[in-house]
Coordinates of C-alpha atoms in Angstrom, one line a residue:
Chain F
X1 CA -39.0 20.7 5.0
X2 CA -39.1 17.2 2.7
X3 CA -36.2 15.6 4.3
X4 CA -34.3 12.9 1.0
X5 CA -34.9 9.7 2.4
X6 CA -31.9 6.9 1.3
X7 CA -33.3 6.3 -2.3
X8 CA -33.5 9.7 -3.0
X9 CA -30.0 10.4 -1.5
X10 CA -28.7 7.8 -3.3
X11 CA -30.5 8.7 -7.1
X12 CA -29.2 12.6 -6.7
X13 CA -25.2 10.9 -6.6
X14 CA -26.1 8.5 -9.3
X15 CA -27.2 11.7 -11.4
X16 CA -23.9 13.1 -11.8
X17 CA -22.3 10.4 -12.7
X18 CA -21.2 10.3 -16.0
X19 CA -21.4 7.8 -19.1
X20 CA -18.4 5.6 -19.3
X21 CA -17.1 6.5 -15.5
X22 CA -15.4 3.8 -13.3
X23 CA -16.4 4.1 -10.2
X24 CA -16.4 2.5 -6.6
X25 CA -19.2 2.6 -4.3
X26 CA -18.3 2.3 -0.6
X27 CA -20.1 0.1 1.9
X28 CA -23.5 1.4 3.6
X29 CA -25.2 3.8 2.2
X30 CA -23.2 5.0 -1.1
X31 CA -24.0 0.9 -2.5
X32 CA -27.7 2.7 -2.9
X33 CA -26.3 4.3 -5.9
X34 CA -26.3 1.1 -7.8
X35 CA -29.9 1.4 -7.6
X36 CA -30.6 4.6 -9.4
X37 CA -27.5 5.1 -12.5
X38 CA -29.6 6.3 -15.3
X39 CA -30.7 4.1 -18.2
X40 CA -28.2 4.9 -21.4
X41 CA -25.0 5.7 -19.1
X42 CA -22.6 2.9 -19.6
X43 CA -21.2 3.0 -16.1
X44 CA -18.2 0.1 -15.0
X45 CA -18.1 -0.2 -10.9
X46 CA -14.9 -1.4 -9.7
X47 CA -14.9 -3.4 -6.1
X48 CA -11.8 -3.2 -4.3
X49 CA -11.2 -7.2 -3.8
X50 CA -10.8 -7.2 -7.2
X51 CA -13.7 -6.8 -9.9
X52 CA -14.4 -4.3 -12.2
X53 CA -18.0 -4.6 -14.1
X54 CA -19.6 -5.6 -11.2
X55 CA -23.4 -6.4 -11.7
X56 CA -26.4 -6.2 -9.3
X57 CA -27.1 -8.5 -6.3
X58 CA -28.2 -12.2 -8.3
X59 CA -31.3 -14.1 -7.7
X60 CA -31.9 -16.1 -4.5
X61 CA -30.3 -19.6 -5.1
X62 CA -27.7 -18.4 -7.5
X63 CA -25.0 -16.7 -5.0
X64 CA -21.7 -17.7 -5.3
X65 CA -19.3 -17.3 -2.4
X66 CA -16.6 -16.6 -4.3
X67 CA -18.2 -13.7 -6.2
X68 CA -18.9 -11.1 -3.8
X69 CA -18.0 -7.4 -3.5
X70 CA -16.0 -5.1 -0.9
X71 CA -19.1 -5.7 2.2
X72 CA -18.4 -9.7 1.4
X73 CA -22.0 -9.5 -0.4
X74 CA -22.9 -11.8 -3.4
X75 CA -22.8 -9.8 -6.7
X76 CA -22.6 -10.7 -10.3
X77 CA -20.4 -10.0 -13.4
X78 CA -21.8 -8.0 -16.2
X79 CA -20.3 -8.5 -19.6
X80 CA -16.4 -6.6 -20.4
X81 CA -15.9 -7.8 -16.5
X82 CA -12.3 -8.6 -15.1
X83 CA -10.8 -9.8 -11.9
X84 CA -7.9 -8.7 -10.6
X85 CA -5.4 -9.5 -7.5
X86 CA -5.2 -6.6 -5.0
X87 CA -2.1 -4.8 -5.7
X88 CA -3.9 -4.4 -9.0
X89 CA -6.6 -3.1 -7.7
X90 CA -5.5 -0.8 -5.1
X91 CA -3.3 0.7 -8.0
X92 CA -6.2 1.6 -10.2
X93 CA -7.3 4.0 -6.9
X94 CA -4.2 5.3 -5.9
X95 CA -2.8 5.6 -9.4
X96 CA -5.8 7.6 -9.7
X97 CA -7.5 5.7 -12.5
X98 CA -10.9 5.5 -10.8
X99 CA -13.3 9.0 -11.7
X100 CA -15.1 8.6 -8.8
X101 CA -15.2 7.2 -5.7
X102 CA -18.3 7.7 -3.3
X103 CA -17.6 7.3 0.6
X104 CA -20.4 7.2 3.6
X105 CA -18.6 9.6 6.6
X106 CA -18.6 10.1 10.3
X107 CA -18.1 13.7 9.4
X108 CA -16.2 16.0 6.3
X109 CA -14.3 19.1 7.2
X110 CA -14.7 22.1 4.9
X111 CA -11.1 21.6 3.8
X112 CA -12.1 18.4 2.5
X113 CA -10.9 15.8 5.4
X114 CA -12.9 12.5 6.0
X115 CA -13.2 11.1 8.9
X116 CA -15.0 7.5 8.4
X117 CA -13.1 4.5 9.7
X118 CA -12.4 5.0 13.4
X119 CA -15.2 6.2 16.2
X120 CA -12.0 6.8 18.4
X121 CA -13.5 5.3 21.1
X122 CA -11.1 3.4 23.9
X123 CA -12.8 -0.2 23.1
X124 CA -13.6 -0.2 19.8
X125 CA -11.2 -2.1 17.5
X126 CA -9.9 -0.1 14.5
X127 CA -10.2 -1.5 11.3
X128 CA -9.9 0.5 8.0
X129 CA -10.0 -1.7 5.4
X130 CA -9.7 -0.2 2.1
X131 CA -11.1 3.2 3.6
X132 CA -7.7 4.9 3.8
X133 CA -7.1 4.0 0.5
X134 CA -10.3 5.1 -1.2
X135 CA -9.8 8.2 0.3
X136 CA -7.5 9.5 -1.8
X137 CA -8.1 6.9 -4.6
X138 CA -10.3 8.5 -7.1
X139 CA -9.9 11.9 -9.4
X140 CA -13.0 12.8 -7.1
X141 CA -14.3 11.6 -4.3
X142 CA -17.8 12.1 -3.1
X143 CA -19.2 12.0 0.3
X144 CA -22.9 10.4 0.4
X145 CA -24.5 10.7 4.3
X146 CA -26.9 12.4 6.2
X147 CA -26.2 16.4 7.1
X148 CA -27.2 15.7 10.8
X149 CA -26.7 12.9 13.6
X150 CA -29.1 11.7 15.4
X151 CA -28.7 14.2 18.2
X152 CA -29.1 16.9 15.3
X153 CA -25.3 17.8 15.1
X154 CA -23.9 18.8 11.8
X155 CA -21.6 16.1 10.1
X156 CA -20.2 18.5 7.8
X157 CA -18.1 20.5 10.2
X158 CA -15.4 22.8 10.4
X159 CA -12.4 20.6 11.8
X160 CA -13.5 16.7 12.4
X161 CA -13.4 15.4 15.5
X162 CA -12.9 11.7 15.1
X163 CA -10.0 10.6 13.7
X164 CA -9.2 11.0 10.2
X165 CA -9.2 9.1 7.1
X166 CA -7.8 11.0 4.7
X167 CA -6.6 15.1 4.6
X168 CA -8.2 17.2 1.8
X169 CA -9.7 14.2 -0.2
X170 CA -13.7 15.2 -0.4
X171 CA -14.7 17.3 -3.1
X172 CA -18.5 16.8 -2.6
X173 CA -21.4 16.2 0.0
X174 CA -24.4 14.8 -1.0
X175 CA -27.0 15.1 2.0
X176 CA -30.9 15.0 2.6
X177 CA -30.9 18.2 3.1
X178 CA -28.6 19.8 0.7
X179 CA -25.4 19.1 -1.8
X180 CA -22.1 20.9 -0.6
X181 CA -19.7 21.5 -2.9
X182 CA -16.3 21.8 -1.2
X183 CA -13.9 24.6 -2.9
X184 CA -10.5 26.5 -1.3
X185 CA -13.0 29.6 -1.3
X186 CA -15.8 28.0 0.9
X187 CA -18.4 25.6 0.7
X188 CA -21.4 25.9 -1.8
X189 CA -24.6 24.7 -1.1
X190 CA -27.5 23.4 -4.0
X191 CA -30.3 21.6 -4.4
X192 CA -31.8 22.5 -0.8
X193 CA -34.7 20.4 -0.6
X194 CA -38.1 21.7 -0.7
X195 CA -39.1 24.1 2.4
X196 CA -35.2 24.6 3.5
X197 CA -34.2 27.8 2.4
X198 CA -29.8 28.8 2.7
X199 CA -30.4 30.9 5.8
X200 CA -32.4 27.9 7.8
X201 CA -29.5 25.6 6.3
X202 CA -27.1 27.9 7.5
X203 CA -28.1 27.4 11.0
X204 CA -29.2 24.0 10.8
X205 CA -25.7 23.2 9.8
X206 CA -23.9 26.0 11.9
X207 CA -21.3 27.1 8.3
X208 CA -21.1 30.3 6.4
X209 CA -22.3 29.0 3.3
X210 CA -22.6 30.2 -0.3
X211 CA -25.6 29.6 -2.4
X212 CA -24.7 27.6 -5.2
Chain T
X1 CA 11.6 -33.5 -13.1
X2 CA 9.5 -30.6 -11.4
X3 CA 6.8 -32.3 -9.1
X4 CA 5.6 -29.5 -6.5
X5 CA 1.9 -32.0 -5.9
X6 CA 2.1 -33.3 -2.3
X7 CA -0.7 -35.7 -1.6
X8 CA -2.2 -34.3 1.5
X9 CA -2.9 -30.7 3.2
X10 CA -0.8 -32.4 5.6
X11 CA 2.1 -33.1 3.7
X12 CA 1.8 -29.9 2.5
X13 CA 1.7 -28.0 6.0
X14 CA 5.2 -30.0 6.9
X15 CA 7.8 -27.9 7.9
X16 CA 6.4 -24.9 9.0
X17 CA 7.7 -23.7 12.5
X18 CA 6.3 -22.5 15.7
X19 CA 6.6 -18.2 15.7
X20 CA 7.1 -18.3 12.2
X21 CA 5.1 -15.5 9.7
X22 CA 2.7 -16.6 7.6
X23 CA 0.6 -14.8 4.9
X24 CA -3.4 -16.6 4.5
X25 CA -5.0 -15.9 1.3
X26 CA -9.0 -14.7 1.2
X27 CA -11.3 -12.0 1.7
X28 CA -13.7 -13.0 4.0
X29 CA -14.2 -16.6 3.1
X30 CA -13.8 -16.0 -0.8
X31 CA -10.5 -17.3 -1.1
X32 CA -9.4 -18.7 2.5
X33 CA -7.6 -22.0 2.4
X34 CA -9.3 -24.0 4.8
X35 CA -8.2 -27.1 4.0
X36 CA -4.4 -25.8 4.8
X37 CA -5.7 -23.9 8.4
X38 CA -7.0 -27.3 9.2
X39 CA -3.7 -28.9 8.5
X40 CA -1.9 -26.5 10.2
X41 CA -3.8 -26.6 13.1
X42 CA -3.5 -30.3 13.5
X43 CA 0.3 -29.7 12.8
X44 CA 0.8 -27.8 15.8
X45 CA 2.7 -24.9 15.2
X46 CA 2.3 -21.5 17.2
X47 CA 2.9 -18.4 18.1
X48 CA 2.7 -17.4 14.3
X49 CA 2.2 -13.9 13.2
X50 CA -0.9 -14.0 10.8
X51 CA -1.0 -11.4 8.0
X52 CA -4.4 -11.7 6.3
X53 CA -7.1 -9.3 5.3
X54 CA -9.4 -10.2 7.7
X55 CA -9.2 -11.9 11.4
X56 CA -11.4 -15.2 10.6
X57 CA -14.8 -15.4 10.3
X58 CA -17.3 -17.7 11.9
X59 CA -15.6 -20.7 13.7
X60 CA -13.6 -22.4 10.5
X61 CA -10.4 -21.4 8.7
X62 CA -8.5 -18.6 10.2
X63 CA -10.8 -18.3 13.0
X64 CA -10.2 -21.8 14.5
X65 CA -6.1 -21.4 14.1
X66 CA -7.1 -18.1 16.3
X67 CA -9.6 -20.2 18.6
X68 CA -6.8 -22.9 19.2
X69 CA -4.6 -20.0 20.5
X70 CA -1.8 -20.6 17.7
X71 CA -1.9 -16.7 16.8
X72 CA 0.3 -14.2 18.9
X73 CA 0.1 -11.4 16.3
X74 CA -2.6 -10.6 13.3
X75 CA -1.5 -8.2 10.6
X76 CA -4.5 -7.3 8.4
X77 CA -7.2 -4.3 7.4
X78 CA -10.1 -5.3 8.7
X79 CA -10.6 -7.6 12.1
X80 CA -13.4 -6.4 13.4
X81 CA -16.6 -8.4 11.6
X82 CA -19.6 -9.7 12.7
X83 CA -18.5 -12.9 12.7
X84 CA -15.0 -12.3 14.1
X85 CA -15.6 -13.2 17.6
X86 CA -12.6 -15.3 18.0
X87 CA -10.2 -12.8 17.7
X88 CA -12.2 -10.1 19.3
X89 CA -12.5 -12.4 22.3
X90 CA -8.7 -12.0 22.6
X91 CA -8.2 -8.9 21.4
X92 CA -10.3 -7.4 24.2
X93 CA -8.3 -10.0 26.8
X94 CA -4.9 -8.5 25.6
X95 CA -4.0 -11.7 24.2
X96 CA -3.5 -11.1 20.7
X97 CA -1.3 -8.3 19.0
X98 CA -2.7 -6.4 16.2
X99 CA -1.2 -4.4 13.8
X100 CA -3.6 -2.4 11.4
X101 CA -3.0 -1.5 7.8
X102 CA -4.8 -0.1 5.3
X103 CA -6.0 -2.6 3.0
X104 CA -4.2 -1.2 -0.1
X105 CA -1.2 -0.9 1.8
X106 CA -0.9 -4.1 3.1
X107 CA -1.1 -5.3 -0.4
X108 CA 1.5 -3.4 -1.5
X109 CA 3.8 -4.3 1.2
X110 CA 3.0 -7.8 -0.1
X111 CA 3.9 -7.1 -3.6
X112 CA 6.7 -5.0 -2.7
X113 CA 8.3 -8.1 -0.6
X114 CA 8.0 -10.5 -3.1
X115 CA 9.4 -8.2 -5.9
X116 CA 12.3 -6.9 -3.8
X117 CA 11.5 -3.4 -3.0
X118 CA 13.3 -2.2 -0.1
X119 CA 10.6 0.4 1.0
X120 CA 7.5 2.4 -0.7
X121 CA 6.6 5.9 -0.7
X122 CA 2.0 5.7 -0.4
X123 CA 0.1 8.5 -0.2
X124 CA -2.5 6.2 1.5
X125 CA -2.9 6.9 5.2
X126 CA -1.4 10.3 5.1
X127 CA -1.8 12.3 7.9
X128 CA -3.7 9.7 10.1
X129 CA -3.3 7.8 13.3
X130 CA -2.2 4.8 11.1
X131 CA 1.1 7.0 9.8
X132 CA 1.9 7.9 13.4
X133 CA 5.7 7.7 13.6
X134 CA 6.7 6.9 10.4
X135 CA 8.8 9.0 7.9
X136 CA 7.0 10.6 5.3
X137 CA 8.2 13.0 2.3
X138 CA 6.2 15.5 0.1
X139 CA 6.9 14.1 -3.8
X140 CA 6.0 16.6 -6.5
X141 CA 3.5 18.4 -3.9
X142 CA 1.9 14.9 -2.7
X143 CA 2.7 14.2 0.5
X144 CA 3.9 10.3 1.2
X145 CA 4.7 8.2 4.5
X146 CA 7.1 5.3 4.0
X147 CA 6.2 1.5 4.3
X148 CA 8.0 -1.9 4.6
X149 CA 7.6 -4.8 2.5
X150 CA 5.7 -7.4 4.4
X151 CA 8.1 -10.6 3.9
X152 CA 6.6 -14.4 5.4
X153 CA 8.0 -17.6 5.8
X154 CA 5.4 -19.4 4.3
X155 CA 2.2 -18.1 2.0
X156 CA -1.2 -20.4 2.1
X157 CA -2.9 -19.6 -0.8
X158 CA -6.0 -21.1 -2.9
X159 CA -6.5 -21.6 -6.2
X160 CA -9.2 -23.1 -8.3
X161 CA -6.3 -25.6 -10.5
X162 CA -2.7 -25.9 -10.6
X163 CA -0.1 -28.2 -12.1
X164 CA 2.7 -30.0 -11.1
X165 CA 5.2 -27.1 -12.1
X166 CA 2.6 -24.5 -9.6
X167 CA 1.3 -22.4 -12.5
X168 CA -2.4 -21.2 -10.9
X169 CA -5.2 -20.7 -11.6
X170 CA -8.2 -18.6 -9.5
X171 CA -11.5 -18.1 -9.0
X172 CA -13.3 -14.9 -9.5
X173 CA -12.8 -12.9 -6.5
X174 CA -11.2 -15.5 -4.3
X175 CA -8.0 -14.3 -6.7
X176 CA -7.7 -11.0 -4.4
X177 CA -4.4 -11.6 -2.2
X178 CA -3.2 -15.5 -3.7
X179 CA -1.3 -14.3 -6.8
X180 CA 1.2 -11.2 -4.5
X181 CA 1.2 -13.4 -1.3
X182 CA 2.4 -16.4 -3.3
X183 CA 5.6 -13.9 -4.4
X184 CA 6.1 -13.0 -0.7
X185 CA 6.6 -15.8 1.4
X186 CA 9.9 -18.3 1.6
X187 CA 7.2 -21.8 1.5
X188 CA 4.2 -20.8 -1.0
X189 CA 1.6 -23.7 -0.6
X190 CA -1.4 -23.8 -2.5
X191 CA -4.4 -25.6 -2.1
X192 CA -6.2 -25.9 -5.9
X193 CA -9.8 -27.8 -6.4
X194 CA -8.3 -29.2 -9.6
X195 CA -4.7 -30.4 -10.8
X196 CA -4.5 -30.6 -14.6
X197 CA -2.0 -31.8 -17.2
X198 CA 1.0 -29.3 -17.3
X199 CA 0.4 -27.8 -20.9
X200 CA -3.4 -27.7 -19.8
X201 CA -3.5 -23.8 -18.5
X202 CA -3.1 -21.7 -21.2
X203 CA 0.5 -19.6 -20.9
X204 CA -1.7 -16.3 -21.7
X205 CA -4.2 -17.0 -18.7
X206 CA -1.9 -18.3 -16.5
X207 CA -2.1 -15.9 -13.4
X208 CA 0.4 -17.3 -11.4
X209 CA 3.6 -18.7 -12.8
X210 CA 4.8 -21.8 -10.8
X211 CA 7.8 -20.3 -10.2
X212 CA 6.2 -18.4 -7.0
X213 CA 4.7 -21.7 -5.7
X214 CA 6.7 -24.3 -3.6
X215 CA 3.7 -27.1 -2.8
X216 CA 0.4 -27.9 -4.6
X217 CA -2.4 -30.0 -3.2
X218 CA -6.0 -30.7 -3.7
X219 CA -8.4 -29.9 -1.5
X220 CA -12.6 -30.1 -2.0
X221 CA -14.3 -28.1 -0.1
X222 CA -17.0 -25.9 -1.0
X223 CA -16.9 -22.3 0.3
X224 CA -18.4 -21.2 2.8
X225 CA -20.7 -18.2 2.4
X226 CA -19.5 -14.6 3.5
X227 CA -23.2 -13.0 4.0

């Protein structure tokens, strides 16, 4: 099987977004998408410390530390830009103005939780940032990460183990394996990559799935 | 006559009072008023509780109020950085209090103490260890928890220019907390890079009305990168 690597992950999300879609990207792997929105889509990305038409990374020797985006990066402006304080920009998530929000995860439930902020261990320090808040802060939010750990566990599980972020938030998993499309009748699975078929993915991921 | 410059951060940091609450501005760096953390720290005061997005970063600003063990409590969304070693140093030592909130939240407690909301209804947070405890309510079939305005005794905020009546100015995304923390606190001080000619800002881009700010000063610095 022909594993997505991170580019590839990252260009089947930027696919289904739509022209003229305000979106947020989350830190990690879902700031990929960037990368790969399709020529002729007029797409605005919002970033939660307060910027909306955010533009790619600029060149070396023009950053400016006090235009940067949610992971404290430099970034640019694009033209039709605005800044924004944060009450401002929190409202346009949880007033639900934002289309889409996509989210790197820990692990997603197949009811939807997220669980991405907190490893739950005893020393860690918790610190959720906007997390919480882009959880439920979009008409949809999508979950971009791989379908396994690094021990081979499935991320996509049926109750998450660490703790949450958000209840009943994710609509959809994008993985390098497979998408999974989260509905109250059961999770559907698409775009298996080449060499996977549903009933290896069904055990690779332990779920009774439906092909979508 | 309305005449809110002070000559020096010093001048402008006079007053405030050991324990007292006090909201810093910034996101990361983008925004931090360093020039008023240095004043502050030479002016002694202590035991404060910090409410900030971040805990510091590097060894300037916010981090070196936390380093010269002024801090007892740190409100914010997001401590743990890679360059927050300050406060993680004392967070693991059980020497600094830390209360968690989601980023969005926090701003809205923010906004909601400096436009005199009593309390909020936020779906944010829902259902998580950071709702533990705290009333909640199901609102047209969303469910809600219940949180507090966030009120300080003193705000230290920067802006790119101000004029003698406090009307602000930012800059790009070093706006994110200054213009709702400047609402919230009893003592709003802003450091600007430029005082201009009251009349200069235009009323129609004038992000935050003086009316919310108690102390301008100027204060060059160049900020320090984030990445």
């Amino acid at each position: 099987m022909n594993k997505l690597d991170r580019d590839a992950m990252a260009a089947r999300v930027a696919r289904d977004i739509p022209d003229g879609a305000y979106v947020n990207l989350g830190i990690g792997l879902p700031t990929l998408v960037a990368d790969h929105l399709p020529e002729g889509r007029e797409i605005v990305l919002h970033t939660e410390n307060g910027l909306l038409g955010m533009g790619p990374r600029p060149a070396a020797g023009h950053e400016d530390p006090e235009l940067i985006n949610a992971g404290k990066r430099p970034v640019t402006t694009l033209p039709g830009a605005s800044f924004f304080h944060h009450a401002d920009s929190f409202a346009m998530m949880r007033g639900g103005h934002l289309d889409i929000c996509v989210l790197g995860a820990f692990e997603v439930s197949v009811g939807g939780d997220l669980a991405n902020w907190h490893t739950g261990k005893p020393d860690a320090i918790p610190a959720v940032g906007g997390a919480m808040d882009l959880a439920i802060g979009a008409k949809r939010v999508f979950v971009l990460m791989e379908a396994l750990t690094k021990e081979g566990r499935p991320k996509l599980v049926r109750e998450c183990a660490y703790p949450l972020t958000g209840r009943a938030c994710v609509s959809r998993v994008y993985t390098d394996l497979a998408t999974f499309d989260l509905r109250p009748d059961g999770v559907v699975a698409r775009d298996l990559v080449e060499g996977l078929d549903i009933d290896a993915l069904r055990r690779l991921v332990d779920l009774d799935l439906r092909a979508g | 006559m309305i005449d809110k410059i002070v000559p020096t951060p010093e001048a402008a940091v006079e007053g405030i009072r050991d324990g007292a609450t006090v909201l810093v501005g910034g996101f990361g760096t983008a925004g931090m008023p360093f020039a008023l953390l240095d004043a502050l720290i030479a002016q002694g005061a202590t035991d404060l509780t910090i409410v900030s997005n971040n805990a510091g970063n590097g060894d300037a600003g916010l981090a070196a109020l936390i380093a010269a063990r002024r801090v007892r409590k740190v409100i914010c969304s997001f401590p743990r950085q890679h360059d927050s070693w300050h406060f993680d140093r004392q967070y693991r030592a059980g020497e600094i209090e830390l209360e968690v909130v989601p980023q969005g939240n926090l701003a809205e407690r923010i906004r909601a103490a400096g436009a005199g909301i009593g309390a909020f209804f936020t779906p944010t947070g829902y259902g998580t260890l950071l709702a533990e405890g705290k009333e909640t309510r199901t609102i047209d079939g969303r469910d809600y928890v219940l949180e507090y305005p966030i009120r300080a005794d003193v705000a230290l905020i920067k802006a790119r220019a101000g004029d003698r009546h406090g009307n602000l100015v930012y800059a790009k995304t070093a706006r994110n907390f200054g213009p709702i923390m400047a609402s919230a606190a009893a003592l709003t001080i802003a450091q600007v890079s430029e005082v201009v000619p009251l009349g200069a800002l235009d009323p129609e881009c004038v992000v935050t009305p003086g009316i919310f700010v108690s102390r301008v000063v100027v204060a060059h610095e160049a900020t320090p990168p984030s990445w």
